[in-house]
Each structure stands twice: as structure tokens, then as C-alpha cells.
XYZ file of C-alpha atoms in Angstrom:
613
model
C 0.023 -0.110 -0.253
C 1.260 3.577 -0.857
C 1.527 5.686 1.768
C 0.401 9.691 0.307
C 0.460 11.575 4.094
C 3.388 12.802 5.903
C 1.630 12.188 8.988
C 1.249 8.471 8.116
C 5.050 7.846 7.548
C 5.957 9.604 10.677
C 3.647 7.207 12.157
C 5.338 4.348 10.659
C 8.661 5.571 11.473
C 7.485 5.832 15.137
C 5.629 1.919 14.766
C 9.442 0.878 13.253
C 11.255 2.098 15.985
C 8.994 1.281 18.799
C 8.870 -2.615 17.222
C 12.337 -3.022 16.725
C 12.713 -1.706 20.560
C 10.563 -3.583 21.957
C 11.975 -6.551 20.119
C 15.706 -6.273 21.180
C 14.600 -5.754 24.963
C 12.344 -9.178 24.768
C 15.347 -10.841 23.581
C 17.751 -9.212 26.040
C 15.480 -10.379 28.667
C 15.340 -13.850 28.023
C 18.866 -13.836 27.595
C 19.461 -12.501 31.090
C 17.165 -14.376 32.297
C 18.843 -17.497 31.394
C 21.780 -16.198 32.906
C 20.461 -15.672 36.181
C 18.850 -19.076 36.362
C 22.381 -20.204 35.910
C 23.845 -17.775 39.111
C 21.092 -18.631 41.059
C 21.584 -23.036 40.199
C 25.159 -21.819 41.559
C 23.909 -20.364 44.851
C 21.472 -22.601 45.298
C 23.352 -26.178 44.683
C 26.850 -25.176 45.870
C 26.578 -22.369 48.187
C 24.754 -24.576 51.088
C 26.481 -27.411 50.886
C 30.208 -25.378 51.476
C 28.400 -23.718 54.248
C 27.300 -27.008 56.082
C 31.050 -28.059 55.291
C 32.716 -24.815 57.085
C 30.164 -25.095 60.196
C 31.307 -28.849 60.424
C 34.743 -27.806 60.394
C 34.299 -24.865 62.674
C 32.476 -27.573 65.574
C 34.908 -30.389 65.222
C 37.666 -27.939 65.794
C 35.977 -26.394 68.539
C 35.033 -29.597 70.273
C 38.813 -30.723 69.830
C 39.980 -27.599 71.747
C 37.540 -28.070 74.056
C 38.616 -31.770 74.859
C 42.487 -30.696 75.090
C 41.274 -28.257 77.769
C 39.322 -30.902 79.717
C 42.547 -33.199 79.564
C 44.721 -30.413 81.140
C 42.350 -28.931 83.738
C 39.810 -31.682 84.148
C 37.094 -29.336 84.332
C 33.458 -30.608 83.544
C 32.249 -27.393 81.870
C 34.469 -28.190 79.120
C 32.277 -31.556 78.587
C 29.391 -29.500 78.481
C 30.596 -27.360 75.648
C 31.918 -30.498 73.925
C 28.073 -31.745 73.837
C 26.838 -28.096 72.424
C 28.866 -28.356 69.573
C 28.065 -31.517 68.696
C 24.618 -30.773 68.518
C 25.722 -27.754 66.158
C 27.988 -30.436 63.889
C 25.057 -32.935 63.380
C 22.911 -30.035 62.333
C 25.275 -28.844 59.816
C 25.639 -32.508 58.867
C 22.251 -32.786 58.266
C 22.301 -29.558 55.943
C 25.252 -31.442 53.805
C 22.938 -34.566 53.667
C 19.721 -32.782 52.490
C 21.839 -30.861 49.637
C 23.665 -33.214 47.654
C 24.215 -32.425 44.380
C 27.513 -33.213 42.955
C 29.156 -36.395 41.980
C 31.305 -38.338 45.067
C 29.584 -35.593 47.732
C 27.075 -38.474 49.125
C 30.192 -40.705 49.778
C 31.951 -37.847 51.254
C 28.666 -37.303 53.531
C 28.244 -40.768 54.694
C 31.885 -40.869 55.541
C 31.946 -37.946 57.602
C 28.545 -39.433 59.199
C 30.513 -42.714 60.153
C 33.530 -41.148 61.004
C 32.041 -38.441 63.816
C 29.790 -41.164 64.779
C 33.360 -42.895 65.486
C 34.684 -40.055 66.866
C 32.049 -39.612 69.845
C 32.035 -42.694 70.735
C 35.563 -42.750 71.577
C 35.077 -39.587 73.077
C 32.451 -41.232 75.431
C 35.245 -43.662 75.961
C 37.834 -41.405 76.648
C 35.849 -39.901 79.736
C 35.587 -43.242 81.372
C 39.043 -43.272 81.461
C 41.069 -42.443 84.656
C 44.454 -42.940 83.611
C 46.043 -42.494 80.337
C 43.367 -40.370 78.619
C 46.326 -38.339 76.866
C 47.957 -41.097 75.509
C 43.933 -42.173 74.231
C 43.240 -39.135 72.853
C 46.458 -39.026 70.284
C 45.733 -42.616 69.434
C 42.348 -42.898 68.991
C 40.812 -39.357 68.935
C 43.141 -37.136 67.318
C 43.391 -39.430 64.155
C 39.751 -39.436 63.654
C 39.343 -35.554 64.014
C 41.737 -35.266 61.501
C 40.290 -37.360 59.402
C 36.860 -35.479 59.824
C 38.463 -32.161 59.012
C 40.092 -33.737 55.891
C 36.641 -34.926 54.823
C 35.159 -31.534 55.421
C 37.633 -29.776 53.501
C 37.151 -32.439 50.677
C 33.251 -31.686 50.595
C 34.418 -27.810 50.670
C 36.755 -28.356 47.779
C 34.278 -30.493 45.390
C 31.302 -28.187 45.865
C 34.021 -24.902 45.240
C 35.307 -26.849 42.111
C 31.688 -27.689 40.944
C 31.048 -23.626 41.248
C 34.276 -22.894 39.236
C 32.603 -25.445 36.253
C 29.325 -23.889 36.868
C 30.721 -20.464 36.546
C 32.712 -20.999 33.744
C 29.233 -22.026 31.936
C 27.089 -19.033 33.252
C 30.205 -17.009 31.637
C 29.940 -18.917 28.563
C 26.084 -18.439 28.808
C 26.868 -14.342 29.656
C 28.977 -14.512 26.110
C 26.627 -16.219 24.268
C 24.017 -13.814 25.334
C 26.070 -10.657 24.713
C 26.795 -11.732 21.451
C 23.466 -12.950 20.218
C 22.028 -9.736 22.003
C 24.200 -7.367 19.818
C 23.986 -9.445 16.408
C 19.840 -8.797 17.164
C 20.558 -5.362 17.790
C 22.840 -4.538 14.869
C 20.262 -6.526 12.905
C 17.048 -4.820 14.360
C 19.086 -0.918 14.206
C 19.817 -1.823 10.257
C 16.343 -2.787 9.310
C 15.006 -0.270 11.162
C 17.463 2.539 9.991
C 16.660 1.243 6.373
C 13.016 1.138 6.351
C 13.365 4.784 8.739
C 15.796 6.182 6.187
C 13.626 5.147 3.090
C 11.215 7.083 4.883
C 12.462 10.305 5.978
C 14.045 10.219 1.960
C 10.593 10.270 0.625
C 9.814 13.160 2.975
C 12.804 15.108 2.376
C 12.785 14.579 -1.192
C 9.354 16.658 -1.336
C 11.301 19.509 1.169
C 14.428 19.703 -1.570
C 11.795 20.252 -4.250
C 10.045 23.200 -2.226
C 14.138 24.508 -1.672
C 14.007 24.405 -5.426
C 11.380 26.208 -6.175
C 11.214 28.899 -3.133
C 14.864 29.843 -4.606
C 13.611 30.148 -7.981
C 11.534 32.404 -6.767
C 14.001 34.207 -4.598
C 15.575 34.675 -7.459
C 12.362 36.255 -9.141
C 11.682 33.580 -11.455
C 8.147 33.528 -10.553
C 7.574 30.915 -13.342
C 8.059 27.895 -10.442
C 5.212 25.387 -9.731
C 5.124 22.739 -7.347
C 3.899 19.211 -8.335
C 0.912 18.076 -7.765
C 1.525 14.265 -6.934
C 3.069 15.039 -3.540
C 1.779 13.767 -0.094
C -1.137 15.003 1.003
C 0.003 18.079 3.463
C 2.399 18.932 0.887
C 0.294 18.963 -1.638
C -1.479 21.807 0.099
C 1.157 23.380 0.758
C 2.084 23.244 -3.013
C -0.962 24.484 -4.354
C -0.466 27.622 -1.838
C 2.783 28.172 -3.163
C 1.539 28.167 -7.083
C -0.908 30.414 -6.470
C 1.676 32.795 -4.637
C 3.528 32.466 -7.505
C 1.309 33.124 -10.199
C 0.592 36.557 -8.132
C 3.989 37.474 -7.781
C 4.448 36.673 -11.585
C 1.490 38.932 -12.594
C 2.681 41.627 -9.625
C 6.273 41.544 -11.351
C 4.581 42.268 -14.786
C 2.283 45.010 -13.601
C 4.783 47.168 -11.791
C 8.081 46.523 -12.672
C 7.561 49.589 -15.050
C 6.142 51.214 -12.571
C 9.422 50.499 -10.126
C 11.743 51.360 -13.058
C 9.655 55.295 -12.989
C 9.623 55.320 -9.376
C 13.725 54.734 -9.292
C 14.263 57.440 -12.195
C 12.170 59.578 -10.328
C 14.627 59.506 -7.541
C 17.567 59.210 -8.774
C 16.463 63.150 -11.035
C 15.337 64.110 -7.716
C 18.546 63.653 -6.047
C 20.220 64.559 -8.860
C 18.808 68.005 -8.562
C 19.663 68.685 -5.224
C 22.036 71.521 -5.005
C 23.851 69.908 -1.956
C 26.420 67.058 -2.396
C 25.031 63.712 -1.670
C 27.331 60.095 -0.991
C 25.568 56.983 0.276
C 27.325 54.088 1.256
C 26.282 50.479 2.573
C 26.866 48.801 5.399
C 30.720 47.751 4.779
C 31.188 51.367 3.525
C 31.580 51.116 0.057
C 29.757 53.631 -1.963
C 26.831 52.817 -3.937
C 25.590 56.686 -4.558
C 26.949 60.194 -5.260
C 24.783 62.599 -6.568
C 26.376 65.291 -9.127
C 27.115 67.993 -7.031
C 28.913 65.612 -4.771
C 30.872 65.066 -7.884
C 31.605 68.828 -8.553
C 32.247 69.460 -5.047
C 34.983 66.639 -4.290
C 36.601 66.669 -8.023
C 35.571 62.965 -8.610
C 32.710 60.877 -11.014
C 30.439 58.398 -9.631
C 31.050 55.678 -12.216
C 34.564 55.059 -11.258
C 33.995 55.171 -7.459
C 30.749 52.855 -7.318
C 31.472 49.550 -5.032
C 34.873 50.942 -3.749
C 35.751 51.609 -0.425
C 34.903 54.820 0.924
C 38.769 56.437 2.248
C 40.037 54.382 -0.852
C 37.703 56.787 -3.279
C 37.241 59.910 -1.002
C 40.551 60.847 0.329
C 38.570 62.599 3.618
C 39.999 61.153 6.767
C 38.064 63.440 8.731
C 34.629 61.934 7.269
C 35.586 58.894 6.940
C 36.368 58.710 10.583
C 32.874 60.080 11.316
C 31.399 57.078 9.138
C 33.104 54.648 10.686
C 32.326 55.981 14.237
C 28.392 55.636 13.616
C 29.028 52.074 11.703
C 30.819 50.675 14.688
C 30.264 52.629 17.401
C 26.939 54.228 18.258
C 27.449 54.219 22.218
C 28.975 57.998 22.900
C 25.924 59.788 21.011
C 22.658 59.171 18.099
C 23.550 57.395 14.744
C 23.738 60.953 13.331
C 26.661 63.358 13.337
C 27.761 67.214 11.954
C 30.940 68.267 11.473
C 32.431 71.321 9.279
C 35.722 70.657 6.722
C 37.178 73.496 4.702
C 38.127 72.327 1.107
C 40.964 74.510 -0.748
C 39.795 75.278 -4.863
C 42.887 77.176 -5.806
C 43.374 79.959 -4.071
C 39.875 80.129 -2.830
C 38.847 77.997 0.809
C 35.450 76.856 0.939
C 33.358 75.704 3.927
C 31.002 72.683 4.370
C 28.953 71.886 6.786
C 28.554 67.392 6.823
C 25.897 65.771 7.961
C 26.094 61.781 8.432
C 23.055 59.768 9.289
C 22.058 56.531 9.350
C 19.811 54.934 6.717
C 17.072 52.971 8.945
C 14.334 50.967 7.340
C 10.940 50.279 9.153
C 12.005 47.845 11.193
C 14.767 49.476 12.475
C 17.671 47.942 10.611
C 20.303 49.896 9.678
C 20.967 49.761 5.807
C 23.855 52.128 5.387
C 25.351 55.488 5.831
C 23.869 59.015 3.996
C 26.320 61.735 3.731
C 24.701 65.426 2.747
C 27.851 68.545 2.486
C 26.269 71.747 2.555
C 28.384 74.929 1.644
C 28.007 77.019 4.670
C 30.761 79.334 2.902
C 28.880 82.593 2.825
C 27.257 81.957 6.053
C 30.872 81.033 7.817
C 32.100 85.113 6.785
C 28.804 86.122 7.785
C 29.237 84.500 10.991
C 33.014 85.665 11.196
C 31.691 89.326 10.576
C 29.199 89.124 13.390
C 31.606 87.430 15.365
C 34.024 89.931 14.890
C 31.605 92.713 15.138
C 30.647 91.027 18.610
C 34.087 90.895 19.602
C 34.641 94.591 18.958
C 31.499 96.315 20.660
C 32.032 93.840 23.405
C 35.659 95.505 24.041
C 34.295 98.796 23.365
C 31.376 98.050 25.928
C 34.032 96.935 28.860
C 35.313 100.628 29.371
C 31.829 102.730 29.752
C 30.543 99.616 31.791
C 33.301 99.783 34.248
C 33.009 103.753 34.612
C 28.897 102.550 34.797
C 29.967 99.939 37.699
C 32.130 102.927 39.831
C 29.188 105.636 39.058
C 26.955 103.229 41.056
C 28.785 102.335 43.797
C 29.826 105.856 44.326
C 26.213 106.544 44.667
C 25.567 103.158 46.702
C 27.625 104.035 49.170
C 26.372 107.703 49.842
C 29.832 109.220 49.006
C 27.896 111.932 47.378
C 25.115 112.466 49.547
C 22.211 110.589 50.506
C 19.363 108.957 48.034
C 15.647 108.993 48.623
C 14.035 105.522 48.338
C 12.947 106.778 44.345
C 16.506 106.947 43.512
C 17.850 104.040 45.456
C 15.650 102.152 43.646
C 16.867 103.664 40.283
C 20.697 102.927 41.614
C 19.797 99.117 41.761
C 18.331 98.607 38.500
C 21.071 100.463 36.659
C 23.817 98.006 39.126
C 21.627 94.928 38.048
C 21.807 95.645 34.375
C 25.219 96.682 34.718
C 25.832 93.279 36.442
C 23.915 91.340 33.652
C 25.913 93.548 30.658
C 29.072 92.478 32.230
C 28.324 88.781 32.369
C 27.020 88.699 28.466
C 29.774 90.620 27.511
C 32.385 88.315 29.411
C 30.132 84.904 27.865
C 30.495 86.474 24.468
C 34.634 86.994 25.073
C 34.985 84.063 25.959
C 32.777 82.228 23.321
C 34.705 84.324 20.923
C 38.067 82.745 22.134
C 36.887 79.343 22.699
C 35.810 79.475 18.802
C 39.048 81.022 17.254
C 40.855 79.089 19.262
C 42.315 81.658 21.554
C 41.833 80.280 24.905
C 45.083 78.579 26.129
C 43.847 75.262 27.505
C 45.873 73.422 30.093
C 45.886 70.020 28.718
C 47.168 67.221 31.776
C 45.923 64.144 33.782
C 42.842 64.690 35.830
C 40.739 62.965 38.375
C 37.365 63.005 37.002
C 36.066 62.870 40.518
C 38.158 65.676 41.614
C 36.539 67.345 38.465
C 32.814 66.614 39.597
C 34.017 67.418 43.456
C 35.310 71.122 42.892
C 32.165 71.628 39.986
C 29.276 71.024 42.733
C 30.895 72.300 46.052
C 29.928 76.125 45.792
C 26.344 74.525 44.358
C 25.729 73.376 47.491
C 24.125 76.184 49.371
C 22.104 76.711 45.985
C 20.760 73.120 46.050
C 19.534 73.774 49.568
C 17.660 76.669 49.113
C 16.322 75.515 45.933
C 14.792 72.153 47.384
C 17.070 70.106 45.206
C 19.221 66.622 46.154
C 22.646 66.400 44.465
C 23.621 62.841 44.267
C 26.781 61.811 42.819
C 26.323 58.656 41.074
C 28.877 55.502 40.032
C 32.144 57.461 38.950
C 34.641 55.658 37.275
C 37.705 56.650 38.413
C 39.708 54.036 36.960
C 41.531 55.927 34.230
C 42.270 59.555 34.295
C 41.313 61.732 31.330
C 43.198 64.513 29.592
C 41.820 67.636 30.319
C 41.580 71.173 31.343
C 40.563 70.726 35.234
C 39.466 74.284 35.262
C 37.641 74.396 31.896
C 35.665 70.595 32.515
C 34.688 72.380 35.542
C 32.802 74.981 33.961
C 30.594 72.272 31.706
C 29.845 70.470 34.536
C 29.195 74.085 36.675
C 26.382 74.600 33.172
C 25.433 71.241 33.200
C 23.972 71.329 37.164
C 23.393 75.287 37.119
C 20.875 74.239 34.615
C 19.429 71.522 36.138
C 18.946 73.515 39.370
C 17.220 76.716 37.529
C 14.939 74.310 35.037
C 13.463 71.967 38.420
C 9.686 71.828 38.427
C 8.090 74.654 40.076
C 7.223 73.865 43.837
C 8.636 70.321 43.462
C 11.300 68.525 44.953
C 14.418 67.712 42.411
C 16.900 64.954 42.256
C 20.183 65.389 40.445
C 22.463 62.754 39.522
C 25.751 62.889 38.193
C 27.674 60.007 36.544
C 31.114 58.894 34.801
C 31.348 56.090 33.062
C 33.454 54.685 30.448
C 32.857 53.604 26.946
C 36.057 52.157 24.752
C 38.342 55.033 24.859
C 36.011 57.439 25.978
C 34.562 58.436 29.551
C 30.939 59.672 29.784
C 29.633 62.243 31.484
C 26.395 62.473 32.534
C 24.127 64.787 34.449
C 20.407 63.340 34.937
C 17.798 65.908 36.644
C 13.726 65.737 36.953
C 13.172 69.172 35.224
C 10.642 70.084 32.701
C 12.565 68.517 30.153
C 13.055 69.752 26.350
C 10.928 69.586 23.347
C 12.037 67.183 20.930
C 12.266 69.658 18.434
C 15.045 72.122 20.064
C 17.387 69.380 21.663
C 19.949 70.245 18.483
C 19.105 73.836 18.766
C 20.197 74.454 22.789
C 23.604 74.435 22.110
C 23.342 77.670 19.239
C 24.343 80.606 20.407
C 21.641 83.242 22.003
C 19.088 80.082 22.613
C 16.857 79.586 25.789
C 14.356 77.330 25.295
C 13.166 77.783 29.030
C 12.695 79.793 31.562
C 13.171 80.003 35.368
C 10.398 79.392 37.401
C 9.222 82.681 38.478
C 8.666 83.158 34.674
C 11.768 85.231 33.815
C 14.598 84.633 31.098
C 17.846 83.967 33.070
C 21.297 83.926 31.823
C 23.180 84.515 28.310
C 21.473 82.067 26.618
C 25.626 81.504 25.984
C 26.390 78.755 28.776
C 25.627 75.381 26.706
C 27.754 77.390 23.823
C 30.465 77.714 26.011
C 30.216 74.489 26.909
C 30.144 73.077 23.099
C 33.427 74.980 22.477
C 35.010 73.604 25.453
C 34.487 69.636 24.723
C 35.249 70.130 20.924
C 38.511 72.016 22.156
C 39.239 68.597 24.112
C 38.091 66.780 20.601
C 35.257 65.171 22.574
C 31.614 65.321 21.845
C 28.369 67.080 23.592
C 24.917 65.914 23.585
C 21.625 65.817 25.666
C 18.551 63.528 25.709
C 15.255 64.417 27.113
C 11.862 63.827 27.617
C 9.059 66.708 28.015
C 7.673 66.396 31.689
C 10.200 63.989 32.365
C 13.510 65.466 32.615
C 17.003 65.769 30.306
C 20.364 64.238 30.915
C 23.372 66.359 29.798
C 26.209 64.233 28.567
C 29.781 65.095 27.202
C 32.675 62.771 26.555
C 36.464 63.010 27.028
C 39.767 60.865 25.701
C 41.126 58.403 28.412
C 44.887 58.294 29.000
C 45.903 55.493 26.418
C 47.790 52.594 28.910
């Protein structure tokens, strides 16, 4: 009967396996039963006779010892014990007489019985002698004793020899059982393997058909069809597969022109973008370069496709940033920004480079897209603005100093008493003068940092000492603002290369903002941590404040940006603290960023290079 069901074949495999195991088990039980019977025969037939002979031997030796003791001491107690051992000897003799199984064993037992009867009679005669008991013992009794011992040992020997013979027979039986069981097992296994292999091969052959057809479909050959003469379950799968292949073939025919149109449209869009675009795969090979990037970098796409990035485009700064995103996204997100300058003859042009991961809908990273945006004009305008701000700031310092001195003279009553209105006006002037001086200081500091004119005192630093130094002046402010400042896990195992005072300024800005922008009327908790990631030490300041909107996260490090206000509704500070912090970290070749959820709080991070061991 031809089986046309996978379920039936699997069931048949199970039945064959179960049948083979049952036959093998039954055969093993029969053989081991035979072996067990042989062992039981050895124990039943010979072991009892050996025990009886040994008991007789022990009893006769004790009787001889008691007789000798009586001979030398004449104490009647020994005669009493002699009689008790006589009962034990007769009991053992009876066991031997009832268990005669070997050739010659009966004759030995009967002779022991005769000899022992004569031995007891001689002992009775020995007791009636008053003189010459010792001579009578050695001439009449002792020879009988020795003969009984010898006969008992012969009885043991006969049974031991019989046990050895039976043991050898049992060993042969066991060997035969092992051989027969082994041969039976091998035969059953071979037969079972043959049947099971045949059945499995029939199933796997149908799987191979599916694999072959699926591989064809994966190669976009939608003409693949599953034959109908398969097992019932495979036939159902085959029918579904054939329907799928037909639909795919139809879909391919209908949509191929549409896909080509969309592809050409996407390529036209990319080519029309004025900014340079470079796309790489996950192996960092170039797969797309638009016309703007070709002109910008003086390259041709057709010569660069499928080439490694650094081999095709010799810009180490962009390459290192791409590699950092590909290999290590632990420091920041999957996006980086940097600025580069390119020489075109005597002209220097500046570009802002945006490097971002290409992420599919299911979260899989597919490659990297690099956007090069010309910021030469913006750079020139920014430089003009910075020069203007720097010049104005320098010019403001002298009049502000004069105003400050004048206000101090008015405040300390050097030129006379002030009425209440005059005092309020002087206080307002002093506050605004202080605010302007702070703004000018921050502007000058930022200008020096951006132009790299601020000297950096790089040295090996203990991050724990920097953190302690930064939070010390803020402790009183924390107490007044109902803020708990906690040091979490601080990895102090490796020193960092940094300017102690500049990094203290960054930490002070982070913690000061966390205190300033806490939730109004609620206690706030600030956590400072430092942990190592690869060759960097990451410092984090986490708060439970009001948080920052997602669309403002990248902007807050820009100059003059203040996203939040203080709890009393007034804008505080100059809006330059985070910009100054960003420039300090850039001067350290580190990174600075923030993670935040509106209403939940924010965590500000910056990274420093660890000392190389």
C-alpha cells in the first residue's frame, strides 16, 4: 500500500522504531533470564553445601579444643560445651545430607557421618578412663579428628570445583547472550535504519522540491511551480505556493514599469539637489554619488561605485565619523555633524557635513547617507558677526566699568543721601550693568574659544576631583532650591586628558541649568555619573525637571538660544552657557549632547578622551 500522507509516514517511523526496540528488549530479557537462572543454580546447589562443610569444620575444631582443655584442667564445663558443639555439628551434617548435588559428594557426607559417630564414641570411652587419657586421645581420638577435618575440606573442595565449572558455564552463557543480543540489536537497528531512512528520504525529497522552487522565486523567477503528486500535506502547501507564484508573476509584470519610473524619479530628485550627497552600504562601500558631490569633490560616480570610502574619497575626517557611526553608536545617536574646509585653488570653501544612518521601518540599519552643505557665505557672515560682537564687547567694557564705579559711588552715599526712588533707580542700574558685564564676559569667552585663542592646560585629571570641585559652590544653592544632588557611579579607574578648570565650567553649567529649570514647587533630584565607553569617559548630569521639546534638542547648544525660563517666569542668564560648554568640549576633541523627555527631565552628556595605557 502506497502511503500518501506525511502524518502516516511519521507514524510508521515511530511504529518501526517502537517495534525494533521491543524485539531487542524481549531478546535481552530472555538471555539475561537464562544467565540469572545459571547464577541461582550455583547459589542453591553448592553454596549451601560449602556453608554446611565450613560449619562442621568449625564445630569439630571447637570440640577438639574443648577436649584438650578438659585433658589439662579436668573441668566438667568443657564437657558440657563439647556436647553443645556436637549438636551444631549434627545440624550442619544434616544440611549437607539434604543438599547432595555433585558427584562423589554423597559418599563424602556418609563417610563424615560414620567417622563422626566413631569420634563421639571414642570420646565417651575417653571420659571413662581415669589414667592414660592423654595417650588415648593422641592414639584414638586425634586421628579421627584429623580425618573428619580432611573430609570436611574435601566436601568444600568438591563444591568449590563444581561452582568454578558452573561459573565457567555461566560465563559462556553470558558471552553468548551478549553476542546474540548484540547481533540481534545490530540486525534490528540496520533494518530499522533502512526503513526509517527510506521513509525520511521520501519526505525530504519533497522538502528539496520546495527548497529548489523557493530559491527560484527568491531569484525573481516566478514561473516556478510545485508538482501535484506529493503527499497530502505537501500538496496543500504546493497549491498555496503555486497561487503565490502566479500572483507574484502578475505583480512583477504590472509593476516593473512603475518601479523603474519611481527609480528614475528618485535618481532625478537626488541629482537635482544642490547639496552634495554620498551614500554607502554597511561595508562602507560607495553606492551613490550625486552630481553636486561629484563637482564638489572633483570625482566621478562611475569610477567610485562599490569602492571603499577612503579609497575613493580621500577625506579622513569624514571617514572617521562614518566609521564611528558604523562601529560605535554608544557615545551619541546614529547622526553626526562636522565642518570641513576644501581648497579650490586660492579659494577656501567651507561645508557642513551631516552623516546619518539609513534606517528601515523595522529598525534595521541599511547604510550611511552623507550630506555636504556649502556654508562658505554663512561662515563669512558668522565671522563678520563674531568680529563685530567681539569689537563691540571690547568697546562696552570701559563705559560699563565707568557706570559700575558711578553706581558704587551713589550706593555707598559718597556724594550724599538718596531718596527711595533714587535708590531703586541705582539698584536697577547696578543689576543691568552686572547683567551686561556677564553677557560681555560670556561673549568674549565664546569668541576666544571659537577662534581657538583660549589656551588649554591639558593634563592628566582625576574626574572625581573635577566633579567635586564643580559641585562644591552649588551645594548651598541646592539646599535653597530643594534640590538633592547625588554622585552615582563614578568610574575613576582611568585618568582623562583635560583642562581641569574648563571642564569644571562645563559641569557647573550643566548642574546650574538642572537646578534652574526644575519643576516649580516640587523637589528635584540631580544625579552625576561618569562611566567608560571604549576609549572615552562619558560624564552625565541627569535631572527630573521640565525637560526639553524634541525639536529643540539640537538648537540648545547654539548661541543665544534659551528654550526654557526659570520658575518665576523670567529669562535668566545670557543663553551662552551651553554654547561655551560645547566649544570647550570641541577643544577637547570630545562630544556633547542631550537626551530629554518633556515633563520627565533631561540628561546632558559630554565625552573626554581617556589616557592611553
